[in-house]
Amino acid sequence: MSSSSSSSSSMSFKNLSFFLFSLLLLTTSHSFPLNTTTTFPNPQETTPSGTGGGEWVRLHDSIGVSAMHMQLMYDNKVVIFDRTDFGLSNLSLPSGKCRYNDAVLKLDCSAHSLLYDVASNTFRPLMVLTNIWCSSGSVRPDGTLVQTGGYLAGDKKIRLFTPCSTTTDAAAEQCDWFELPQQLLVRRWYSSNHILPDGRLIVVGGRRQFNYEFFPKNSINGSLPELFNLPFLHNTTDRFEENNLYPFLHLLPDGNLFIFANRRSISFDYVNNRVVKEFPEIPGEKRNYPSTGSSVLLPLRGNSPAPEVMICGGAPAFGFYQAEKLSVYVAASKTCGRLKVTDPEPQWLMENMPMSRVMSDMILLPSGDVLIINGASNGTAGWEDAVGPVLNPVLYSPTQPDPSKRFTVLSPTTIPRMYHSAAILLPDGRILVGGSNPHVQYNFTAMPYPTELSLEAFLPPYMAKEYSNLRPSILTVEARDKVVSYGQGFAITFMVATYRLYQDFKVAVIAPPFATHSFGMNQRLIYLDIIGGAQKLSMFGYKVSVVAPVTQNIAPPGYYMLFVVHNGIPGECVWIQINN
Ligand SMILES: *[C@@H]1O[C@H](CO)[C@@H](O)[C@H](O)[C@H]1NC(C)=O
Ligand SMILES: *[C@@H]1O[C@H](CO)[C@@H](O)[C@H](O)[C@H]1NC(C)=O
Ligand SMILES: *[C@@H]1O[C@H](CO)[C@@H](O)[C@H](O)[C@H]1NC(C)=O
Ligand SMILES: *[C@@H]1O[C@H](CO)[C@@H](O)[C@H](O)[C@H]1NC(C)=O
Ligand SMILES: *[C@@H]1O[C@H](CO)[C@@H](O)[C@H](O)[C@H]1NC(C)=O
Ligand SMILES: *[C@@H]1O[C@H](CO)[C@@H](O)[C@H](O)[C@H]1NC(C)=O
């Protein structure tokens, strides 16, 4: 199977579409404004709050591995992995491959990682050599996943996963994890990563690590220190509970790094190791592991964005202590906070979710809404530390002016996704959901939260069949090899069956996150500036010109999913590369 196709069915549809489109091009072209004459219902408005919207599909009862970490690659395959040190998984390594280095089993011939192919809904085992438990990762500009840290033998490891060459089918089945000979400077367990404007990674924190480092190392002729202290992490550690692991990182358009830990946050100049600004404490609960909430940088608009951070969920102080020591599961946080980082005096704007949540993932949808999915209502992260799965995802519309209409409760799943679950956006707009294993070992009889090896897809309301007429289908991205440089104008052609276009017309680029422990590292959505109106090329064909992000601070170099979003309805993405 070619790794460049997004899906075999959509490829053939696209070829057919392109044929029809070419025929239609023979009709006269003319320009027309983006403004609407007729209004179609907004997808959220047709979904009364609390009565659902969205649909769940079971993709696999078992993929053999519990999906603790997930990363979508530009070839539409998802790297999934769990820890390695609990015993056998339910997926075998290819014959002849085994590992020897964990405590529970002397010889382990089962896989703890796999590669999931979105188009064919199939997967194959991958082999990790050392323990990658509770680690972090970023995709570097060339599309290679750089994964950092883990536990014991794996805690200083740096591992690469490069999408397979497409030259032969055999080669396409060969690619696997590769451990670099060089190591991290210190152990990294529960650290967070971010890709930087210059293409390096920054690795921040981890258990008992109040510092950060870079990959490749930040050493100019050996004259600079390579490990940098970050007292902010020391200052945000709670006794016994920590509550500042997996800190939330967001690269700001001014080039500084937003770091959030526990209830505090700073804008940080990582080059000069200097706190640029400290923000007010977020009201309410603790927000980081094990009081695990989640965070996104809300969609950036155009080339002069006003960055706004959003954080949802978490747990009160001593929630972890009570769960661990007393088996008392306190109610999780019900609040979300929004912070306009560049305001002269930024303040958290607090809102109530429809329900309490801990360990929920927050996902930026191409429509600009935020999906809050997975997690529990009581307790904290940690083994056996939570009860009350929250089965309903919630959609949050940041631009909805009426605060009482911002949250919509969507259709529930039937599968609890507790500690060690994950969720990510797929290239076709669906959400991939997997994992959940709140136990030390795989335990399929532990009730009510057995180890989950299943994989589901959640289809957000914008995927409903009633919107097919509005769904755009990208035909071409008019940039050589789909590579665009900073500030470059380029055109996109697409088809849409309903031949009127509406005000709500957007082109989004989304960086696919490394998702684990409810935080999507490097997740980023930028709406590109659109030049003029769309040009009608034919009965169903349109062309629109956009401008690529102007700086690496807005969009660090790398692969992005480009979505055309028409009246809130995205079609399937096309991958582009933003680079110099
Ligand atoms: C869209 O409509 C608004 C108000 O009706 C108008 O100000 C604007 O110029 C129109 N945009 C285009 C592209 O025609
Ligand atoms: C995993 O394998 C074990 C042992 O063969 C089996 O009992 C269990 O049902 C399997 N679990 C799943 C979810 O397939
Ligand atoms: C690093 O070493 C190279 C080669 O010796 C030299 O050209 C360069 O100026 C040095 N850079 C710094 C920052 O010292
Ligand atoms: C850490 O806490 C100490 C003592 O409260 C304070 O003096 C210092 O400024 C804090 N540093 C940071 C980076 O928050
Ligand atoms: C969650 O916490 C609330 C408030 O303490 C409590 O009323 C409720 O029973 C708890 N739920 C579970 C499932 O423990
Ligand atoms: C699995 O969970 C059950 C029920 O909680 C428990 O009795 C059993 O000991 C567990 N098995 C393992 C291997 O941990």
XYZ file of C-alpha atoms and ligand atoms in Angstrom:
664
model
C 0.000 0.000 0.000
C 1.488 3.320 -1.003
C 2.234 5.416 2.037
C 1.448 8.644 0.205
C -2.207 7.929 -0.424
C -4.592 9.249 2.141
C -7.145 6.556 1.568
C -7.674 4.209 -1.301
C -11.363 5.011 -1.587
C -10.837 8.733 -1.375
C -8.007 8.522 -3.889
C -10.232 6.967 -6.491
C -12.958 9.437 -5.626
C -10.458 12.233 -6.020
C -9.283 10.924 -9.389
C -12.862 10.830 -10.554
C -13.492 14.238 -9.050
C -10.488 15.574 -10.828
C -11.700 14.190 -14.145
C -15.104 15.829 -13.686
C -13.425 18.977 -12.488
C -11.256 19.125 -15.614
C -14.353 18.823 -17.771
C -16.058 21.567 -15.814
C -13.041 23.818 -16.247
C -14.116 24.165 -19.849
C -16.929 26.408 -18.669
C -16.208 30.117 -18.273
C -14.374 31.240 -15.133
C -15.516 34.207 -13.142
C -14.880 35.669 -9.698
C -17.539 35.957 -7.045
C -17.540 37.108 -3.458
C -17.378 34.726 -0.528
C -20.513 36.251 0.966
C -23.641 34.198 1.248
C -27.008 34.764 -0.221
C -28.659 31.848 1.551
C -27.838 30.642 5.030
C -27.456 26.998 5.877
C -27.898 25.837 9.440
C -24.758 25.954 11.511
C -23.852 22.371 12.508
C -23.877 23.187 16.219
C -27.288 24.800 16.044
C -28.874 21.682 14.594
C -27.602 19.706 17.567
C -29.599 20.652 20.644
C -27.300 20.632 23.640
C -27.288 17.420 25.608
C -29.004 15.322 22.969
C -25.868 14.232 21.237
C -24.424 14.863 17.852
C -21.428 12.994 16.568
C -21.111 9.272 16.070
C -18.896 6.493 17.422
C -17.425 3.707 15.288
C -15.554 0.711 16.694
C -12.455 0.265 14.508
C -10.903 -2.702 16.332
C -11.862 -4.716 19.386
C -8.163 -5.176 19.969
C -4.985 -3.807 18.440
C -3.041 -5.813 21.020
C -1.453 -2.759 22.662
C -3.074 -0.156 24.901
C -2.676 3.225 23.177
C -0.924 5.375 25.786
C 0.916 7.539 23.223
C -0.162 8.463 19.659
C 1.408 10.476 16.841
C -0.047 10.917 13.350
C 2.625 10.992 10.645
C 2.424 12.747 7.264
C 1.897 9.433 5.467
C -1.419 8.984 7.312
C -0.094 6.348 9.658
C -0.260 6.616 13.410
C 2.611 5.556 15.643
C 1.088 4.103 18.813
C 2.929 2.846 21.866
C 2.499 1.750 25.468
C 5.105 0.958 28.119
C 7.246 -2.173 27.792
C 7.820 -3.380 31.339
C 4.589 -5.041 32.507
C 4.768 -8.370 30.668
C 3.311 -9.568 27.372
C 1.065 -7.450 25.215
C -1.572 -9.061 22.978
C 0.406 -8.379 19.778
C 3.361 -10.505 18.725
C 6.550 -9.144 17.272
C 7.482 -10.557 13.853
C 9.032 -14.001 14.299
C 12.603 -13.950 15.490
C 12.297 -10.589 17.228
C 12.413 -10.492 21.028
C 13.694 -8.210 23.783
C 15.491 -9.093 26.990
C 15.827 -5.999 29.107
C 12.811 -5.526 31.373
C 12.309 -6.822 34.876
C 8.991 -8.721 34.636
C 9.914 -10.942 31.702
C 13.374 -12.119 30.847
C 12.294 -12.696 27.253
C 9.534 -10.617 25.665
C 8.555 -11.381 22.080
C 5.434 -9.212 22.161
C 5.118 -5.721 20.674
C 4.581 -2.596 22.727
C 4.293 -0.284 19.758
C 2.530 -0.480 16.416
C 1.891 1.450 13.245
C -1.780 2.013 12.442
C -2.689 2.712 8.814
C -5.672 5.047 8.704
C -6.758 4.265 5.129
C -6.832 0.482 5.423
C -7.654 0.335 9.157
C -4.811 -2.180 9.574
C -1.740 -2.203 11.772
C 1.601 -3.921 12.145
C 3.848 -4.348 15.185
C 6.858 -2.106 15.771
C 9.754 -2.923 18.035
C 10.982 -0.584 20.740
C 14.177 -1.647 22.454
C 13.879 0.087 25.819
C 11.044 1.327 28.008
C 9.198 4.315 26.504
C 6.712 4.693 29.350
C 5.320 8.192 30.016
C 7.581 9.823 27.481
C 7.324 12.765 25.134
C 7.853 13.512 21.470
C 7.812 15.951 18.586
C 7.887 15.556 14.827
C 10.878 17.438 13.466
C 10.681 19.422 10.207
C 11.684 16.469 7.996
C 8.718 14.418 9.245
C 10.680 12.126 11.574
C 9.211 11.556 15.022
C 11.760 12.271 17.746
C 10.678 10.559 20.942
C 12.451 11.390 24.181
C 12.794 9.600 27.482
C 10.909 6.888 29.300
C 11.699 4.751 32.323
C 14.809 3.012 33.707
C 16.833 1.694 30.748
C 14.796 4.002 28.524
C 14.810 7.178 30.571
C 17.598 8.994 28.695
C 16.922 7.501 25.285
C 16.228 9.450 22.111
C 14.390 7.387 19.513
C 13.507 8.181 15.931
C 10.696 6.903 13.779
C 10.832 7.882 10.113
C 7.887 7.134 7.807
C 8.721 4.324 5.394
C 10.131 4.906 1.966
C 7.459 4.403 -0.662
C 9.808 2.849 -3.210
C 8.674 -0.732 -2.703
C 5.962 -2.423 -0.707
C 8.652 -4.465 1.022
C 10.480 -1.317 2.113
C 7.204 0.156 3.258
C 6.881 -2.693 5.756
C 10.403 -2.402 7.111
C 10.676 0.907 8.874
C 10.855 0.740 12.646
C 12.067 2.547 15.741
C 15.725 3.532 15.851
C 17.519 4.396 19.106
C 20.219 7.013 18.810
C 23.584 6.302 20.418
C 23.611 9.723 22.091
C 21.401 10.250 25.122
C 19.454 12.956 26.887
C 21.464 14.797 29.532
C 19.170 13.690 32.370
C 16.343 11.187 32.861
C 13.073 12.376 31.360
C 9.921 10.741 32.690
C 6.675 12.783 32.340
C 8.432 15.624 30.501
C 6.904 17.700 27.687
C 8.348 18.658 24.300
C 7.887 21.412 21.795
C 9.279 21.935 18.333
C 11.090 25.272 18.055
C 11.163 27.873 15.264
C 14.693 26.752 14.289
C 13.555 23.117 13.986
C 15.148 21.888 17.221
C 13.154 20.369 20.075
C 13.009 21.635 23.608
C 12.452 18.997 26.311
C 11.093 20.460 29.539
C 10.924 18.963 33.008
C 9.974 15.457 34.000
C 9.876 13.852 37.418
C 12.436 15.552 39.690
C 13.868 17.490 36.728
C 13.625 21.238 37.195
C 15.405 22.007 33.963
C 15.252 21.802 30.185
C 17.470 20.796 27.290
C 17.458 20.811 23.523
C 17.762 18.223 20.806
C 20.060 18.514 18.978
C 22.040 19.817 21.929
C 22.372 23.547 22.316
C 26.121 23.702 22.378
C 28.110 26.288 20.494
C 31.635 24.876 20.493
C 30.974 23.438 23.911
C 30.976 26.904 25.406
C 27.352 27.067 26.475
C 25.731 25.001 29.185
C 23.591 22.286 27.682
C 21.267 21.776 30.624
C 19.351 24.828 31.756
C 17.756 25.300 35.160
C 14.077 26.164 35.336
C 13.250 27.157 38.942
C 9.627 27.648 37.895
C 9.276 23.853 37.839
C 10.804 23.540 41.285
C 8.451 26.220 42.560
C 5.347 24.566 41.164
C 5.957 21.101 42.662
C 3.492 20.109 45.361
C 4.688 17.901 48.179
C 3.736 14.245 47.582
C 1.476 15.069 44.623
C 3.745 17.059 42.273
C 0.841 18.373 40.125
C 3.270 19.925 37.637
C 4.367 16.984 35.500
C 3.772 16.996 31.756
C 3.762 20.821 31.855
C 1.686 22.445 29.109
C 3.909 24.092 26.499
C 2.778 26.441 23.724
C 5.090 28.307 21.370
C 3.878 31.917 21.256
C 3.918 34.033 18.073
C 6.498 36.341 19.713
C 8.910 33.407 19.905
C 8.683 32.866 23.658
C 7.464 29.627 25.165
C 4.310 29.613 27.303
C 4.831 27.157 30.158
C 1.986 26.169 32.467
C 2.522 23.995 35.547
C 0.173 23.268 38.444
C -1.748 26.594 38.544
C 0.950 28.967 37.394
C 2.228 30.033 34.016
C 5.001 32.074 32.462
C 6.106 33.405 29.130
C 9.664 32.114 28.876
C 12.658 33.153 26.790
C 14.360 29.772 26.511
C 17.372 31.211 24.645
C 18.385 33.509 27.483
C 16.835 31.372 30.253
C 14.695 34.276 31.393
C 11.085 34.570 32.593
C 9.584 37.308 30.412
C 6.275 37.522 32.212
C 4.420 35.679 34.942
C 0.660 35.361 34.525
C -1.914 35.253 37.311
C -2.638 31.838 38.839
C -5.574 30.084 37.230
C -8.497 30.000 39.690
C -9.649 26.659 41.020
C -7.992 23.271 40.832
C -4.563 21.981 39.946
C -4.171 21.276 36.231
C -1.114 19.078 35.632
C -0.273 15.432 36.293
C -1.515 13.742 38.379
C -4.259 16.399 38.638
C -4.375 16.058 34.884
C -6.279 18.677 32.927
C -5.506 19.586 29.351
C -4.584 22.641 27.315
C -4.610 24.042 23.774
C -3.447 27.197 22.094
C -6.718 28.379 20.545
C -6.651 28.764 16.742
C -4.282 31.471 15.543
C -5.806 33.710 12.893
C -3.722 35.020 10.022
C -0.392 36.657 10.336
C -0.903 38.938 13.303
C -2.449 36.518 15.773
C -3.431 37.334 19.344
C -2.542 34.094 21.130
C -5.015 32.721 23.631
C -4.374 29.670 25.800
C -7.206 27.467 27.040
C -7.024 24.972 29.911
C -9.819 22.621 30.985
C -10.293 20.179 33.825
C -7.989 19.053 36.591
C -8.357 18.049 40.218
C -8.284 19.723 43.619
C -5.263 19.678 45.913
C -4.962 16.338 47.754
C -7.193 14.640 45.194
C -4.342 12.292 44.281
C -3.423 11.738 47.914
C -7.014 10.827 48.776
C -7.342 8.457 45.837
C -4.015 6.728 46.565
C -4.248 6.493 50.343
C -7.957 6.488 51.131
C -9.647 5.311 47.913
C -11.707 8.505 48.041
C -12.336 9.970 44.622
C -13.006 13.687 44.853
C -14.938 15.495 42.129
C -12.710 16.693 39.279
C -12.586 20.290 38.091
C -15.552 21.593 36.169
C -13.810 24.706 34.881
C -11.983 25.914 31.812
C -9.865 29.051 31.747
C -8.925 31.232 28.772
C -5.964 33.606 28.905
C -5.170 36.249 26.281
C -1.436 36.063 26.662
C -0.565 39.387 24.990
C -3.130 41.491 26.900
C -1.388 44.204 28.937
C -2.914 42.721 32.086
C -3.987 39.206 31.199
C -6.724 37.636 33.332
C -8.150 34.132 33.228
C -11.679 34.071 31.845
C -13.320 31.153 33.641
C -16.200 29.056 32.289
C -18.011 25.969 33.513
C -18.031 22.777 31.507
C -21.282 20.796 31.494
C -19.569 18.249 33.789
C -16.439 17.724 35.895
C -13.481 16.199 34.045
C -9.993 14.947 34.733
C -7.729 13.265 32.135
C -9.688 14.576 29.144
C -7.910 15.278 25.864
C -8.460 18.628 24.159
C -8.378 18.508 20.365
C -8.365 21.439 17.947
C -10.842 20.665 15.179
C -10.448 22.186 11.685
C -13.765 23.979 12.284
C -12.068 25.982 15.064
C -13.988 24.271 17.835
C -12.263 22.415 20.648
C -13.266 18.828 21.349
C -12.959 17.688 24.962
C -12.988 13.895 25.041
C -12.115 10.917 27.312
C -11.456 11.050 31.038
C -13.279 10.712 34.345
C -15.463 12.754 36.661
C -13.753 11.842 39.959
C -10.223 11.202 41.154
C -6.935 11.837 39.389
C -4.432 10.288 37.023
C -2.474 7.331 38.384
C -3.159 3.638 38.755
C -6.594 2.887 40.206
C -6.993 6.574 41.075
C -10.165 7.568 39.190
C -13.818 6.527 38.935
C -16.801 7.714 36.919
C -15.830 7.644 33.241
C -17.127 10.645 31.284
C -18.448 8.997 28.150
C -19.754 12.150 26.433
C -17.347 14.324 24.486
C -18.032 18.044 24.672
C -17.648 20.553 21.861
C -16.505 24.043 22.799
C -16.972 26.906 20.315
C -14.486 29.653 21.241
C -15.980 32.220 18.862
C -19.603 31.750 19.932
C -20.517 35.166 21.394
C -23.165 33.794 23.770
C -21.285 32.064 26.621
C -24.315 29.900 27.412
C -24.061 28.332 23.934
C -20.337 27.589 23.844
C -20.493 24.012 25.166
C -22.408 21.232 23.410
C -22.625 17.737 24.898
C -22.108 15.100 22.192
C -23.053 11.430 21.816
C -21.475 9.068 24.330
C -19.190 6.136 23.716
C -19.709 2.897 25.636
C -16.025 2.423 26.499
C -14.500 4.173 29.517
C -11.258 5.905 28.542
C -9.539 6.456 31.858
C -5.848 6.751 32.753
C -3.440 6.061 29.871
C -5.904 6.734 27.066
C -5.297 9.036 24.104
C -7.094 10.759 21.215
C -5.990 12.622 18.078
C -7.449 14.249 14.948
C -7.222 12.159 11.769
C -6.674 13.534 8.227
C -10.340 13.016 7.319
C -11.656 14.952 10.328
C -12.450 11.935 12.519
C -10.944 11.494 15.983
C -8.931 8.367 16.772
C -9.559 7.205 20.351
C -7.690 4.411 22.130
C -6.046 3.209 25.286
C -7.114 3.208 28.937
C -5.243 1.035 31.350
C -5.397 2.200 34.952
C -3.652 -0.977 36.151
C -0.026 -1.948 36.697
C -0.397 -4.858 34.284
C -2.761 -5.707 31.461
C -5.902 -6.889 33.220
C -8.929 -7.802 31.108
C -11.017 -8.937 34.044
C -10.553 -5.858 36.237
C -14.012 -4.295 36.533
C -15.297 -1.747 35.785
C -12.227 -0.450 33.934
C -10.460 -3.345 32.228
C -7.347 -2.714 30.171
C -8.593 -1.416 26.825
C -6.928 -2.604 23.646
C -9.767 -1.348 21.448
C -9.602 1.486 18.954
C -12.556 3.726 18.157
C -13.247 6.622 15.830
C -15.414 9.525 16.911
C -17.061 11.418 14.067
C -17.676 15.017 15.170
C -21.043 16.543 14.188
C -19.479 18.156 11.097
C -19.144 14.686 9.564
C -22.892 14.036 9.509
C -24.245 12.958 6.130
C -26.594 15.919 5.976
C -23.577 18.168 5.412
C -22.188 16.239 2.409
C -23.295 18.959 0.025
C -21.276 21.525 1.908
C -18.163 19.369 2.346
C -15.240 20.683 0.291
C -12.898 18.289 -1.458
C -9.406 19.615 -2.162
C -8.223 18.974 -5.721
C -4.843 20.686 -5.858
C -2.490 22.683 -3.688
C -0.629 24.834 -6.170
C 2.822 24.761 -4.624
C 5.669 22.640 -5.946
C 5.776 19.321 -4.073
C 3.257 20.873 -1.659
C 6.099 22.750 0.043
C 5.447 26.405 0.877
C 7.864 28.922 2.320
C 7.095 31.567 4.930
C 4.824 34.314 3.600
C 4.390 32.588 0.234
C 1.088 33.061 -1.545
C -0.358 29.898 -3.037
C -3.637 28.709 -4.474
C -5.871 25.795 -3.563
C -8.518 24.371 -5.861
C -11.411 22.416 -4.458
C -14.860 21.159 -5.283
C -18.028 21.543 -3.325
C -21.420 20.273 -4.428
C -23.441 23.198 -3.116
C -22.317 25.931 -5.398
C -22.791 28.918 -3.137
C -20.036 29.819 -0.737
C -20.582 31.400 2.606
C -18.905 33.925 4.865
C -17.702 31.098 7.034
C -15.001 29.947 4.687
C -11.571 29.152 6.112
C -8.317 27.441 5.293
C -6.690 25.819 8.317
C -3.263 24.290 8.748
C -2.921 21.963 11.732
C 0.259 20.515 13.252
C -0.497 16.941 14.377
C 0.235 16.550 18.090
C 2.123 13.945 20.073
C -0.702 12.901 22.394
C -0.237 11.295 25.773
C -1.566 11.849 29.304
C -4.297 14.142 27.957
C -1.901 16.678 26.425
C -1.300 17.112 22.689
C 2.271 18.418 22.452
C 2.864 20.691 19.445
C -0.833 20.810 18.589
C -1.410 24.027 16.627
C -4.047 25.411 14.269
C -3.446 28.456 12.088
C -6.122 29.956 9.825
C -4.349 31.266 6.745
C -5.082 34.745 5.433
C -7.236 34.499 2.316
C -6.504 36.903 -0.532
C -9.636 38.372 -2.079
C -12.573 36.099 -2.800
C -12.807 32.595 -4.147
C -12.760 32.250 -7.881
C -15.372 30.048 -9.453
C -13.728 27.849 -12.016
C -16.610 25.657 -13.036
C -19.952 24.429 -11.838
C -18.437 22.804 -8.721
C -14.817 23.920 -8.875
C -13.320 26.857 -6.979
C -9.933 28.371 -6.461
C -8.783 30.353 -3.459
C -5.473 32.105 -2.795
C -3.937 32.092 0.669
C -0.756 33.273 2.358
C 1.467 30.838 4.249
C 2.341 31.848 7.827
C 4.929 34.640 7.753
C 7.212 33.448 10.537
C 8.531 30.274 12.156
C 7.186 31.578 15.454
C 3.647 31.355 14.115
C 4.240 27.992 12.452
C 7.465 26.118 13.231
C 8.774 24.344 10.110
C 7.290 20.957 9.350
C 4.348 19.012 8.005
C 0.852 20.399 8.466
C -2.611 19.141 7.570
C -4.299 21.674 5.318
C -8.099 21.714 5.565
C -10.580 23.769 3.589
C -13.514 24.495 5.907
C -16.760 25.573 4.333
C -19.569 26.770 6.587
C -18.034 24.851 9.490
C -17.636 21.660 7.461
C -14.081 20.460 6.731
C -13.207 17.997 3.998
C -10.251 15.660 4.065
C -6.863 17.339 4.527
C -3.910 17.522 2.174
C -0.475 17.486 3.814
C 1.773 20.433 3.094
C 5.239 21.265 4.318
C 6.022 24.728 5.611
C 9.721 25.397 5.323
C 12.374 27.862 4.286
C -19.368 40.721 2.563
O -20.443 41.428 3.123
C -20.033 42.484 3.971
C -21.268 43.065 4.636
O -22.409 42.666 3.978
C -19.258 43.510 3.143
O -18.810 44.572 3.986
C -18.037 42.831 2.529
O -17.348 43.716 1.692
C -18.462 41.617 1.718
N -17.284 40.855 1.328
C -17.085 40.505 0.057
C -15.836 39.699 -0.172
O -17.861 40.769 -0.834
C -5.215 -10.807 25.398
O -4.623 -12.076 25.497
C -5.049 -12.814 26.635
C -4.176 -14.047 26.731
O -4.175 -14.728 25.515
C -6.518 -13.124 26.489
O -6.975 -13.841 27.620
C -7.271 -11.815 26.408
O -8.633 -12.044 26.171
C -6.738 -10.948 25.290
N -7.371 -9.659 25.396
C -7.938 -9.035 24.377
C -8.606 -7.726 24.685
O -7.891 -9.439 23.251
C 32.960 27.758 16.799
O 34.114 27.192 16.218
C 34.266 27.495 14.854
C 35.478 26.705 14.307
O 36.544 26.744 15.221
C 34.445 29.002 14.692
O 34.550 29.332 13.320
C 33.230 29.717 15.274
O 33.385 31.097 15.222
C 32.992 29.288 16.712
N 31.752 29.843 17.194
C 31.609 30.440 18.371
C 30.259 30.967 18.706
O 32.552 30.537 19.144
C 10.439 30.601 43.155
O 10.052 30.835 44.467
C 10.915 31.704 45.170
C 10.487 31.761 46.606
O 9.112 31.918 46.713
C 10.868 33.073 44.500
O 11.764 33.949 45.157
C 11.293 32.921 43.051
O 11.160 34.157 42.388
C 10.451 31.899 42.372
N 10.956 31.688 41.038
C 10.178 31.453 40.008
C 10.858 31.267 38.704
O 8.976 31.347 40.091
C -17.767 12.199 42.638
O -17.668 13.232 43.584
C -18.930 13.766 43.967
C -18.662 14.951 44.876
O -17.785 14.586 45.902
C -19.730 12.695 44.659
O -20.993 13.202 45.007
C -19.907 11.537 43.699
O -20.543 10.486 44.356
C -18.553 11.054 43.191
N -18.772 10.063 42.153
C -18.232 8.878 42.196
C -18.515 7.997 41.012
O -17.512 8.531 43.108
C -7.116 -8.132 37.716
O -8.177 -7.462 38.367
C -8.894 -8.322 39.235
C -10.114 -7.562 39.710
O -9.756 -6.297 40.178
C -7.987 -8.755 40.364
O -8.672 -9.595 41.243
C -6.795 -9.476 39.773
O -5.870 -9.785 40.778
C -6.107 -8.638 38.726
N -5.108 -9.415 38.026
C -3.858 -9.016 37.914
C -2.962 -9.924 37.152
O -3.448 -7.958 38.385
